[in-house]
Amino acid sequence: MTENLYPLPNNWRWEKLENVAKWSSGGTPSRKIPEYYCGDIAWLKTGELNDGYILDTEEKISQDALKNSSAKIHPQNTVVIAMYGATIGKVGILKIEAATNQACACAVCNSNIYFKYLFYYALSQKENFIRKSRGGAQPNISQEIIKNFPIPVPPLAEQKRIAALLDSLFEKLDAAKSIVQKISDGYELRRAAILYRAFTGKLTENFRAENGLTFNDWQEKTLSDLLLPMETRRPTGETFRYIDIDSIDNRRQVVKAPKIIETAKAPSRASRAVDSDNVLFSMVRPYLKNIALIDDNLKDCIASTGFFVCRCNENILPKFLYNFLRSLDTINYLMQFMKGDNSPSIRQENFLGTPINLPSVDEQKEIVRILEKLLANEQRTKEIAENVLRQIDALKKNILTRAFRGEFFTNDPAEINITVISGFYDALRTSEEKI
């Protein structure tokens, strides 16, 4: 008996997936025979499923590979669902004839089901497929689970209308998502460019002109000229606040939360004293970008010996140093000194030998002022873009939920198109204004 998940319109019915398509899977030809992977038959792995059309495959197999394995060729418009591991629930539509590995469940639709309708329904059920998976490190679902899974089936003409409307809505959303994704992805590049301009004097050209200064006034120094010796402090009291390497949010380069540790259980590495306006710089890979500026709220913390704790003298502003250490040029310079196999790190003498082109304290203040404004704008841009991306994903889920409850056709499709998309475009316009 088919499970009824929710009420359907009168002319819809519930079916099991096994009743709407012919299901099969594939196989993996022996890797011990390299010639099997030198053919011209497309062979699909679940990692290549993209929740869209499959137009090509990374590997091709031979006719002998097909004959001597359980792989088989599936026709165009086959709907494919991933059954194993991290890809469970990923789907695709074959737009080429292709064989697949055994982790793919392949559906060739019966005459009562439109292949795009099945594809979109499978896409909408990814989380439910994951919930039904079994196993530990490598969970999986079986073809039997998929075949027994319920699907709402409207008349064929209505299936095609739903699929066409989903095509139209998702095309608009995907186009918008592509634009916003580029904004989000470009954050690191834009931030690196801003920092480069700061430490090559580009950001303060007007400041120097207004104050009778030139770039030649900048002095070549090393960090050893500008930093005071580190101090040691062991924890006291019943508990203490500890900043270790993973206490740093390396995306925003701030301390996200110090750890509260019992003093009796203090690790031996907990011995770096920190105070207000100290700059923490991780000396250990892959945590080289774990950098933070200590504020008054954190001045009683103790840091791990994995950090160099920078205590600035009167010639350099802590915020200037903090941004200098965040710059891509500085990170790349220090990478050359990374030594060690299991836990590669930078030696203190190499860190202290880092060259820095130093402007006057007044120009440092101007650089910090400009940087805080520009980098805050970039951070807001990134957060807005990420929020819009989340809205798009949530909107897609909402659209799919409505589609398979028969709710799209209580109104005219054109009206639904405006209703569903308008909220997103309002958010996008607001984002562009802020950006």
Short mmCIF file of C-alpha atoms in Angstrom, two decimals:
data_model
loop_
_atom_site.label_atom_id
_atom_site.label_comp_id
_atom_site.label_asym_id
_atom_site.label_seq_id
_atom_site.Cartn_x
_atom_site.Cartn_y
_atom_site.Cartn_z
CA MET A 1 0.00 0.00 0.00
CA THR A 2 1.33 3.44 -0.91
CA GLU A 3 2.04 5.82 1.95
CA ASN A 4 0.03 9.05 1.78
CA LEU A 5 2.23 11.87 3.06
CA TYR A 6 -0.31 14.69 2.71
CA PRO A 7 -3.67 15.40 1.02
CA LEU A 8 -3.62 15.76 -2.78
CA PRO A 9 -5.91 17.47 -5.30
CA ASN A 10 -8.81 15.29 -6.44
CA ASN A 11 -7.28 14.26 -9.76
CA TRP A 12 -3.90 13.31 -8.20
CA ARG A 13 -2.95 9.95 -6.64
CA TRP A 14 -0.12 8.46 -4.62
CA GLU A 15 2.12 5.82 -6.20
CA LYS A 16 5.37 4.12 -5.27
CA LEU A 17 8.40 5.11 -7.32
CA GLU A 18 8.71 1.50 -8.50
CA ASN A 19 5.36 1.91 -10.29
CA VAL A 20 6.34 4.97 -12.31
CA ALA A 21 9.71 3.91 -13.75
CA LYS A 22 11.99 0.97 -14.51
CA TRP A 23 14.86 1.09 -11.98
CA SER A 24 18.37 -0.26 -12.30
CA SER A 25 21.91 0.65 -11.34
CA GLY A 26 25.33 0.03 -12.82
CA GLY A 27 28.78 -1.21 -11.98
CA THR A 28 32.47 -0.39 -11.88
CA PRO A 29 34.73 -2.17 -14.38
CA SER A 30 37.94 -3.54 -12.88
CA ARG A 31 40.49 -0.81 -12.22
CA LYS A 32 43.19 -3.46 -12.63
CA ILE A 33 42.60 -3.38 -16.39
CA PRO A 34 43.48 0.18 -17.54
CA GLU A 35 42.22 -0.53 -21.06
CA TYR A 36 38.68 -0.66 -19.70
CA TYR A 37 38.91 3.11 -19.15
CA CYS A 38 40.13 3.98 -22.63
CA GLY A 39 36.85 3.67 -24.51
CA ASP A 40 34.17 6.07 -25.73
CA ILE A 41 31.21 5.04 -23.56
CA ALA A 42 30.28 7.70 -21.01
CA TRP A 43 30.52 6.30 -17.45
CA LEU A 44 28.93 8.35 -14.65
CA LYS A 45 29.92 8.42 -10.97
CA THR A 46 27.71 9.87 -8.22
CA GLY A 47 30.22 12.67 -7.58
CA GLU A 48 29.34 14.03 -11.02
CA LEU A 49 25.63 14.41 -10.25
CA ASN A 50 24.89 18.14 -10.27
CA ASP A 51 21.13 18.40 -9.62
CA GLY A 52 20.80 19.23 -13.30
CA TYR A 53 21.59 17.88 -16.76
CA ILE A 54 24.51 15.48 -17.29
CA LEU A 55 26.12 16.46 -20.58
CA ASP A 56 29.40 14.54 -20.28
CA THR A 57 31.38 12.34 -17.88
CA GLU A 58 34.90 12.48 -16.53
CA GLU A 59 35.69 8.92 -17.58
CA LYS A 60 34.84 6.78 -20.60
CA ILE A 61 34.83 2.99 -20.68
CA SER A 62 35.20 0.44 -23.45
CA GLN A 63 32.84 -2.18 -24.85
CA ASP A 64 34.91 -4.87 -23.11
CA ALA A 65 34.46 -3.03 -19.82
CA LEU A 66 30.71 -3.06 -20.40
CA LYS A 67 30.68 -6.78 -21.22
CA ASN A 68 32.80 -7.76 -18.23
CA SER A 69 31.04 -5.76 -15.52
CA SER A 70 27.54 -5.00 -14.32
CA ALA A 71 27.68 -1.58 -15.97
CA LYS A 72 24.98 -0.99 -18.57
CA ILE A 73 24.05 1.86 -20.89
CA HIS A 74 21.07 4.00 -19.88
CA PRO A 75 19.17 6.11 -22.42
CA GLN A 76 18.82 9.88 -22.56
CA ASN A 77 16.35 11.38 -20.08
CA THR A 78 17.16 8.73 -17.46
CA VAL A 79 16.77 10.21 -13.98
CA VAL A 80 19.70 9.32 -11.71
CA ILE A 81 19.73 9.39 -7.88
CA ALA A 82 22.88 8.90 -5.77
CA MET A 83 22.57 6.14 -3.16
CA TYR A 84 25.92 6.14 -1.29
CA GLY A 85 27.99 8.31 0.99
CA ALA A 86 28.18 12.08 1.00
CA THR A 87 26.31 12.35 -2.31
CA ILE A 88 23.10 10.62 -1.17
CA GLY A 89 20.09 12.28 -2.76
CA LYS A 90 22.01 14.15 -5.46
CA VAL A 91 20.15 13.84 -8.76
CA GLY A 92 20.66 14.38 -12.45
CA ILE A 93 19.12 13.83 -15.86
CA LEU A 94 21.14 12.07 -18.55
CA LYS A 95 21.22 14.13 -21.73
CA ILE A 96 23.56 11.56 -23.23
CA GLU A 97 23.52 7.79 -23.27
CA ALA A 98 25.71 6.68 -20.37
CA ALA A 99 26.64 3.84 -18.09
CA THR A 100 26.89 4.46 -14.34
CA ASN A 101 28.58 2.99 -11.31
CA GLN A 102 26.70 0.89 -8.78
CA ALA A 103 26.04 3.88 -6.49
CA CYS A 104 23.55 5.34 -8.99
CA ALA A 105 19.87 4.43 -9.03
CA CYS A 106 18.67 4.96 -12.59
CA ALA A 107 15.03 5.48 -13.53
CA VAL A 108 13.63 5.17 -17.06
CA CYS A 109 10.15 6.66 -16.77
CA ASN A 110 6.98 4.83 -17.69
CA SER A 111 4.50 6.46 -20.04
CA ASN A 112 2.51 7.90 -17.12
CA ILE A 113 5.43 9.96 -15.76
CA TYR A 114 7.25 12.89 -17.34
CA PHE A 115 10.98 12.53 -16.68
CA LYS A 116 11.43 16.17 -15.62
CA TYR A 117 8.58 15.84 -13.13
CA LEU A 118 10.32 12.81 -11.58
CA PHE A 119 13.62 14.69 -11.55
CA TYR A 120 12.19 17.69 -9.72
CA TYR A 121 10.36 15.45 -7.27
CA ALA A 122 13.56 13.53 -6.49
CA LEU A 123 15.31 16.89 -6.06
CA SER A 124 12.65 17.95 -3.55
CA GLN A 125 13.09 14.75 -1.51
CA LYS A 126 16.87 14.86 -0.96
CA GLU A 127 16.57 15.41 2.80
CA ASN A 128 14.07 12.56 3.10
CA PHE A 129 16.38 10.21 1.19
CA ILE A 130 19.22 11.17 3.56
CA ARG A 131 16.99 10.45 6.58
CA LYS A 132 16.31 6.96 5.28
CA SER A 133 20.03 6.21 4.77
CA ARG A 134 21.70 3.52 6.84
CA GLY A 135 25.27 2.92 7.94
CA GLY A 136 27.99 4.83 9.75
CA ALA A 137 30.93 6.44 7.97
CA GLN A 138 29.53 5.46 4.56
CA PRO A 139 25.71 5.64 4.84
CA ASN A 140 23.62 4.47 1.91
CA ILE A 141 20.11 3.95 0.65
CA SER A 142 19.13 0.94 -1.41
CA GLN A 143 17.12 0.72 -4.60
CA GLU A 144 14.42 -0.98 -2.54
CA ILE A 145 14.10 2.09 -0.32
CA ILE A 146 13.86 4.31 -3.38
CA LYS A 147 11.38 2.06 -5.16
CA ASN A 148 9.10 1.99 -2.11
CA PHE A 149 9.24 5.76 -1.75
CA PRO A 150 5.87 7.50 -2.41
CA ILE A 151 5.35 10.05 -5.18
CA PRO A 152 2.28 12.23 -5.88
CA VAL A 153 1.14 11.67 -9.48
CA PRO A 154 -1.03 14.25 -11.24
CA PRO A 155 -2.27 13.81 -14.83
CA LEU A 156 0.57 13.80 -17.36
CA ALA A 157 -0.39 17.19 -18.83
CA GLU A 158 -0.26 18.75 -15.37
CA GLN A 159 3.13 17.12 -14.70
CA LYS A 160 4.46 18.87 -17.80
CA ARG A 161 2.97 22.19 -16.73
CA ILE A 162 4.58 21.86 -13.30
CA ALA A 163 7.96 20.97 -14.81
CA ALA A 164 7.76 23.89 -17.26
CA LEU A 165 6.94 26.32 -14.46
CA LEU A 166 9.78 24.95 -12.31
CA ASP A 167 12.14 25.31 -15.29
CA SER A 168 11.13 28.96 -15.64
CA LEU A 169 11.37 29.81 -11.93
CA PHE A 170 14.65 27.98 -11.37
CA GLU A 171 16.21 29.52 -14.46
CA LYS A 172 15.56 32.98 -12.99
CA LEU A 173 16.76 31.99 -9.54
CA ASP A 174 19.89 30.28 -10.86
CA ALA A 175 20.77 33.32 -12.97
CA ALA A 176 20.38 35.57 -9.94
CA LYS A 177 22.31 33.11 -7.76
CA SER A 178 25.20 33.13 -10.21
CA ILE A 179 25.49 36.92 -9.97
CA VAL A 180 25.31 36.94 -6.17
CA GLN A 181 27.72 34.00 -5.90
CA LYS A 182 30.32 35.95 -7.86
CA ILE A 183 29.94 38.83 -5.39
CA SER A 184 30.45 36.43 -2.48
CA ASP A 185 33.34 34.58 -4.12
CA GLY A 186 35.10 37.84 -4.96
CA TYR A 187 35.32 38.92 -1.32
CA GLU A 188 38.82 37.56 -0.65
CA LEU A 189 40.17 39.03 -3.88
CA ARG A 190 38.68 42.45 -3.14
CA ARG A 191 39.96 42.39 0.43
CA ALA A 192 43.45 41.40 -0.74
CA ALA A 193 43.43 44.28 -3.24
CA ILE A 194 42.44 46.79 -0.54
CA LEU A 195 45.21 45.61 1.79
CA TYR A 196 47.74 45.70 -1.04
CA ARG A 197 46.82 49.31 -1.76
CA ALA A 198 47.14 50.15 1.92
CA PHE A 199 50.69 48.84 2.34
CA THR A 200 51.99 50.18 -0.96
CA GLY A 201 50.86 53.70 -0.12
CA LYS A 202 48.05 53.88 -2.69
CA LEU A 203 45.25 54.49 -0.16
CA THR A 204 46.88 57.56 1.36
CA GLU A 205 48.23 59.38 -1.68
CA ASN A 206 45.89 62.33 -0.98
CA PHE A 207 46.82 62.37 2.70
CA ARG A 208 50.52 62.68 1.85
CA ALA A 209 49.86 65.40 -0.71
CA GLU A 210 47.82 67.39 1.81
CA ASN A 211 50.48 67.03 4.51
CA GLY A 212 53.63 67.63 2.48
CA LEU A 213 54.74 63.99 2.68
CA THR A 214 55.97 61.53 0.05
CA PHE A 215 56.15 57.78 -0.16
CA ASN A 216 59.92 58.14 0.23
CA ASP A 217 59.24 59.12 3.85
CA TRP A 218 58.22 55.54 4.59
CA GLN A 219 61.01 53.63 6.39
CA GLU A 220 62.16 50.07 5.75
CA LYS A 221 61.97 48.12 9.01
CA THR A 222 61.59 44.56 10.24
CA LEU A 223 59.10 43.40 12.85
CA SER A 224 61.96 42.97 15.32
CA ASP A 225 62.40 46.77 15.23
CA LEU A 226 58.78 47.32 16.23
CA LEU A 227 57.82 44.58 18.71
CA LEU A 228 58.51 44.21 22.41
CA PRO A 229 59.45 40.80 23.85
CA MET A 230 56.62 38.37 24.56
CA GLU A 231 55.65 37.76 28.17
CA THR A 232 54.87 34.49 29.95
CA ARG A 233 51.90 34.00 32.25
CA ARG A 234 50.67 30.75 33.74
CA PRO A 235 46.98 30.35 34.70
CA THR A 236 45.84 31.00 38.26
CA GLY A 237 42.52 30.61 40.08
CA GLU A 238 40.10 27.72 39.53
CA THR A 239 39.58 28.39 35.81
CA PHE A 240 41.10 30.58 33.13
CA ARG A 241 40.23 31.75 29.64
CA TYR A 242 42.41 30.14 27.00
CA ILE A 243 42.90 31.18 23.38
CA ASP A 244 44.18 28.29 21.33
CA ILE A 245 44.56 28.07 17.57
CA ASP A 246 40.96 27.08 16.88
CA SER A 247 39.58 29.85 19.10
CA ILE A 248 40.08 32.16 16.11
CA ASP A 249 37.47 32.68 13.42
CA ASN A 250 39.88 32.80 10.49
CA ARG A 251 37.24 34.11 8.09
CA ARG A 252 36.74 37.30 10.08
CA GLN A 253 40.09 37.07 11.92
CA VAL A 254 38.74 37.68 15.40
CA VAL A 255 38.62 35.61 18.59
CA LYS A 256 35.25 33.86 18.37
CA ALA A 257 35.30 32.58 21.98
CA PRO A 258 38.11 31.75 24.41
CA LYS A 259 37.86 28.36 26.07
CA ILE A 260 37.09 28.11 29.78
CA ILE A 261 39.55 25.57 31.24
CA GLU A 262 40.16 24.33 34.78
CA THR A 263 43.57 25.55 35.89
CA ALA A 264 44.41 22.08 37.19
CA LYS A 265 43.99 20.77 33.64
CA ALA A 266 45.85 23.61 31.89
CA PRO A 267 47.79 22.41 28.83
CA SER A 268 51.52 23.10 28.86
CA ARG A 269 51.08 25.34 25.81
CA ALA A 270 48.92 27.77 27.79
CA SER A 271 51.63 30.25 28.71
CA ARG A 272 51.49 33.29 26.41
CA ALA A 273 50.36 36.44 28.24
CA VAL A 274 48.05 38.69 26.23
CA ASP A 275 46.87 42.24 26.86
CA SER A 276 44.75 44.88 25.13
CA ASP A 277 46.00 45.78 21.65
CA ASN A 278 48.24 42.73 21.35
CA VAL A 279 48.05 41.02 17.96
CA LEU A 280 47.97 37.21 17.84
CA PHE A 281 49.55 35.56 14.82
CA SER A 282 49.45 31.78 14.44
CA MET A 283 52.82 30.28 13.55
CA VAL A 284 51.40 26.88 12.56
CA ARG A 285 50.05 25.62 9.25
CA PRO A 286 47.24 25.33 8.22
CA TYR A 287 46.28 28.05 10.69
CA LEU A 288 48.47 30.81 9.27
CA LYS A 289 45.44 33.05 8.79
CA ASN A 290 44.39 32.68 12.44
CA ILE A 291 45.09 36.30 13.35
CA ALA A 292 43.32 38.42 15.94
CA LEU A 293 43.53 41.80 17.68
CA ILE A 294 43.02 41.58 21.43
CA ASP A 295 40.51 44.02 22.91
CA ASP A 296 39.84 44.95 26.55
CA ASN A 297 37.38 42.09 26.93
CA LEU A 298 40.14 39.54 26.25
CA LYS A 299 43.09 41.09 28.09
CA ASP A 300 43.02 38.54 30.93
CA CYS A 301 43.23 35.55 28.56
CA ILE A 302 46.20 33.25 28.15
CA ALA A 303 47.21 32.22 24.64
CA SER A 304 48.79 29.09 23.24
CA THR A 305 52.49 29.01 22.40
CA GLY A 306 51.31 28.34 18.84
CA PHE A 307 50.85 32.12 18.59
CA PHE A 308 53.38 34.88 18.35
CA VAL A 309 51.95 37.57 20.62
CA CYS A 310 52.87 40.92 19.06
CA ARG A 311 53.35 43.73 21.60
CA CYS A 312 53.80 46.95 19.64
CA ASN A 313 56.25 49.70 20.59
CA GLU A 314 55.49 53.40 20.07
CA ASN A 315 56.44 53.35 16.39
CA ILE A 316 53.64 51.12 15.12
CA LEU A 317 49.91 51.08 15.77
CA PRO A 318 48.44 47.68 16.75
CA LYS A 319 45.64 48.01 14.18
CA PHE A 320 48.17 48.87 11.48
CA LEU A 321 50.20 45.76 12.33
CA TYR A 322 47.05 43.63 12.54
CA ASN A 323 46.06 44.55 8.99
CA PHE A 324 49.64 44.20 7.74
CA LEU A 325 49.75 40.61 9.04
CA ARG A 326 46.41 39.88 7.32
CA SER A 327 47.68 40.97 3.92
CA LEU A 328 48.27 38.32 1.27
CA ASP A 329 51.80 39.60 0.58
CA THR A 330 52.76 39.08 4.23
CA ILE A 331 51.21 35.60 4.37
CA ASN A 332 52.97 34.58 1.15
CA TYR A 333 56.29 35.95 2.42
CA LEU A 334 56.04 33.92 5.64
CA MET A 335 55.00 30.73 3.86
CA GLN A 336 58.57 30.27 2.58
CA PHE A 337 59.77 29.73 6.17
CA MET A 338 57.23 27.04 7.01
CA LYS A 339 59.21 23.98 8.15
CA GLY A 340 58.33 20.55 9.53
CA ASP A 341 56.39 17.48 8.46
CA ASN A 342 53.65 16.64 10.96
CA SER A 343 53.03 20.18 12.19
CA PRO A 344 54.86 22.67 9.96
CA SER A 345 55.46 26.05 11.57
CA ILE A 346 57.43 29.30 11.35
CA ARG A 347 60.34 29.99 13.67
CA GLN A 348 60.27 33.18 15.72
CA GLU A 349 63.43 34.59 14.15
CA ASN A 350 61.89 34.27 10.68
CA PHE A 351 58.72 36.00 11.85
CA LEU A 352 60.66 38.83 13.49
CA GLY A 353 62.72 39.24 10.31
CA THR A 354 59.61 40.05 8.25
CA PRO A 355 60.24 43.32 6.35
CA ILE A 356 57.72 46.13 6.65
CA ASN A 357 57.59 49.50 4.93
CA LEU A 358 56.53 51.83 7.71
CA PRO A 359 54.83 55.24 7.36
CA SER A 360 54.60 57.82 10.13
CA VAL A 361 52.22 57.15 13.00
CA ASP A 362 49.89 59.85 11.65
CA GLU A 363 49.75 58.16 8.24
CA GLN A 364 49.26 54.81 9.94
CA LYS A 365 46.19 56.28 11.66
CA GLU A 366 44.83 57.43 8.29
CA ILE A 367 45.49 54.03 6.72
CA VAL A 368 43.68 52.31 9.61
CA ARG A 369 40.75 54.72 9.30
CA ILE A 370 40.36 54.08 5.57
CA LEU A 371 40.85 50.34 5.95
CA GLU A 372 38.22 50.04 8.66
CA LYS A 373 35.69 51.75 6.42
CA LEU A 374 36.53 49.81 3.24
CA LEU A 375 36.86 46.40 4.90
CA ALA A 376 33.64 46.91 6.87
CA ASN A 377 31.84 47.67 3.60
CA GLU A 378 33.29 44.52 2.03
CA GLN A 379 32.27 42.42 5.03
CA ARG A 380 28.71 43.79 4.82
CA THR A 381 28.68 43.06 1.10
CA LYS A 382 29.72 39.47 1.73
CA GLU A 383 27.13 39.01 4.48
CA ILE A 384 24.38 40.45 2.29
CA ALA A 385 25.38 38.18 -0.58
CA GLU A 386 25.47 35.11 1.67
CA ASN A 387 22.05 36.01 3.08
CA VAL A 388 20.60 36.35 -0.42
CA LEU A 389 22.10 32.98 -1.38
CA ARG A 390 20.37 31.42 1.64
CA GLN A 391 17.11 33.10 0.58
CA ILE A 392 17.41 31.64 -2.90
CA ASP A 393 17.98 28.13 -1.54
CA ALA A 394 15.06 28.48 0.87
CA LEU A 395 12.87 29.82 -1.93
CA LYS A 396 13.72 26.85 -4.13
CA LYS A 397 12.69 24.47 -1.36
CA ASN A 398 9.45 26.37 -0.88
CA ILE A 399 8.71 26.28 -4.61
CA LEU A 400 9.30 22.53 -4.76
CA THR A 401 7.12 21.92 -1.70
CA ARG A 402 4.24 23.86 -3.27
CA ALA A 403 4.67 22.20 -6.64
CA PHE A 404 4.18 18.67 -5.32
CA ARG A 405 1.20 19.57 -3.17
CA GLY A 406 -0.71 20.83 -6.20
CA GLU A 407 -0.68 24.43 -4.95
CA PHE A 408 0.70 26.06 -8.09
CA PHE A 409 -2.50 25.76 -10.04
CA THR A 410 -4.89 27.42 -7.67
CA ASN A 411 -3.66 30.62 -9.35
CA ASP A 412 -2.51 31.57 -12.80
CA PRO A 413 1.13 30.46 -13.40
CA ALA A 414 2.08 34.02 -14.35
CA GLU A 415 0.76 35.27 -11.02
CA ILE A 416 2.69 32.56 -9.17
CA ASN A 417 5.80 33.58 -11.09
CA ILE A 418 5.49 37.16 -9.83
CA THR A 419 4.52 36.16 -6.28
CA VAL A 420 7.34 33.69 -5.74
CA ILE A 421 10.12 35.73 -7.33
CA SER A 422 9.22 39.26 -6.22
CA GLY A 423 10.44 38.85 -2.65
CA PHE A 424 13.82 37.71 -3.86
CA TYR A 425 14.27 40.54 -6.34
CA ASP A 426 13.40 43.06 -3.63
CA ALA A 427 16.18 41.60 -1.49
CA LEU A 428 18.59 41.66 -4.42
CA ARG A 429 17.85 45.32 -5.19
CA THR A 430 18.39 46.19 -1.52
CA SER A 431 21.67 44.30 -1.60
CA GLU A 432 22.89 46.12 -4.70
CA GLU A 433 22.12 49.47 -3.09
CA LYS A 434 24.17 48.53 -0.01
CA ILE A 435 26.95 47.07 -2.13
#
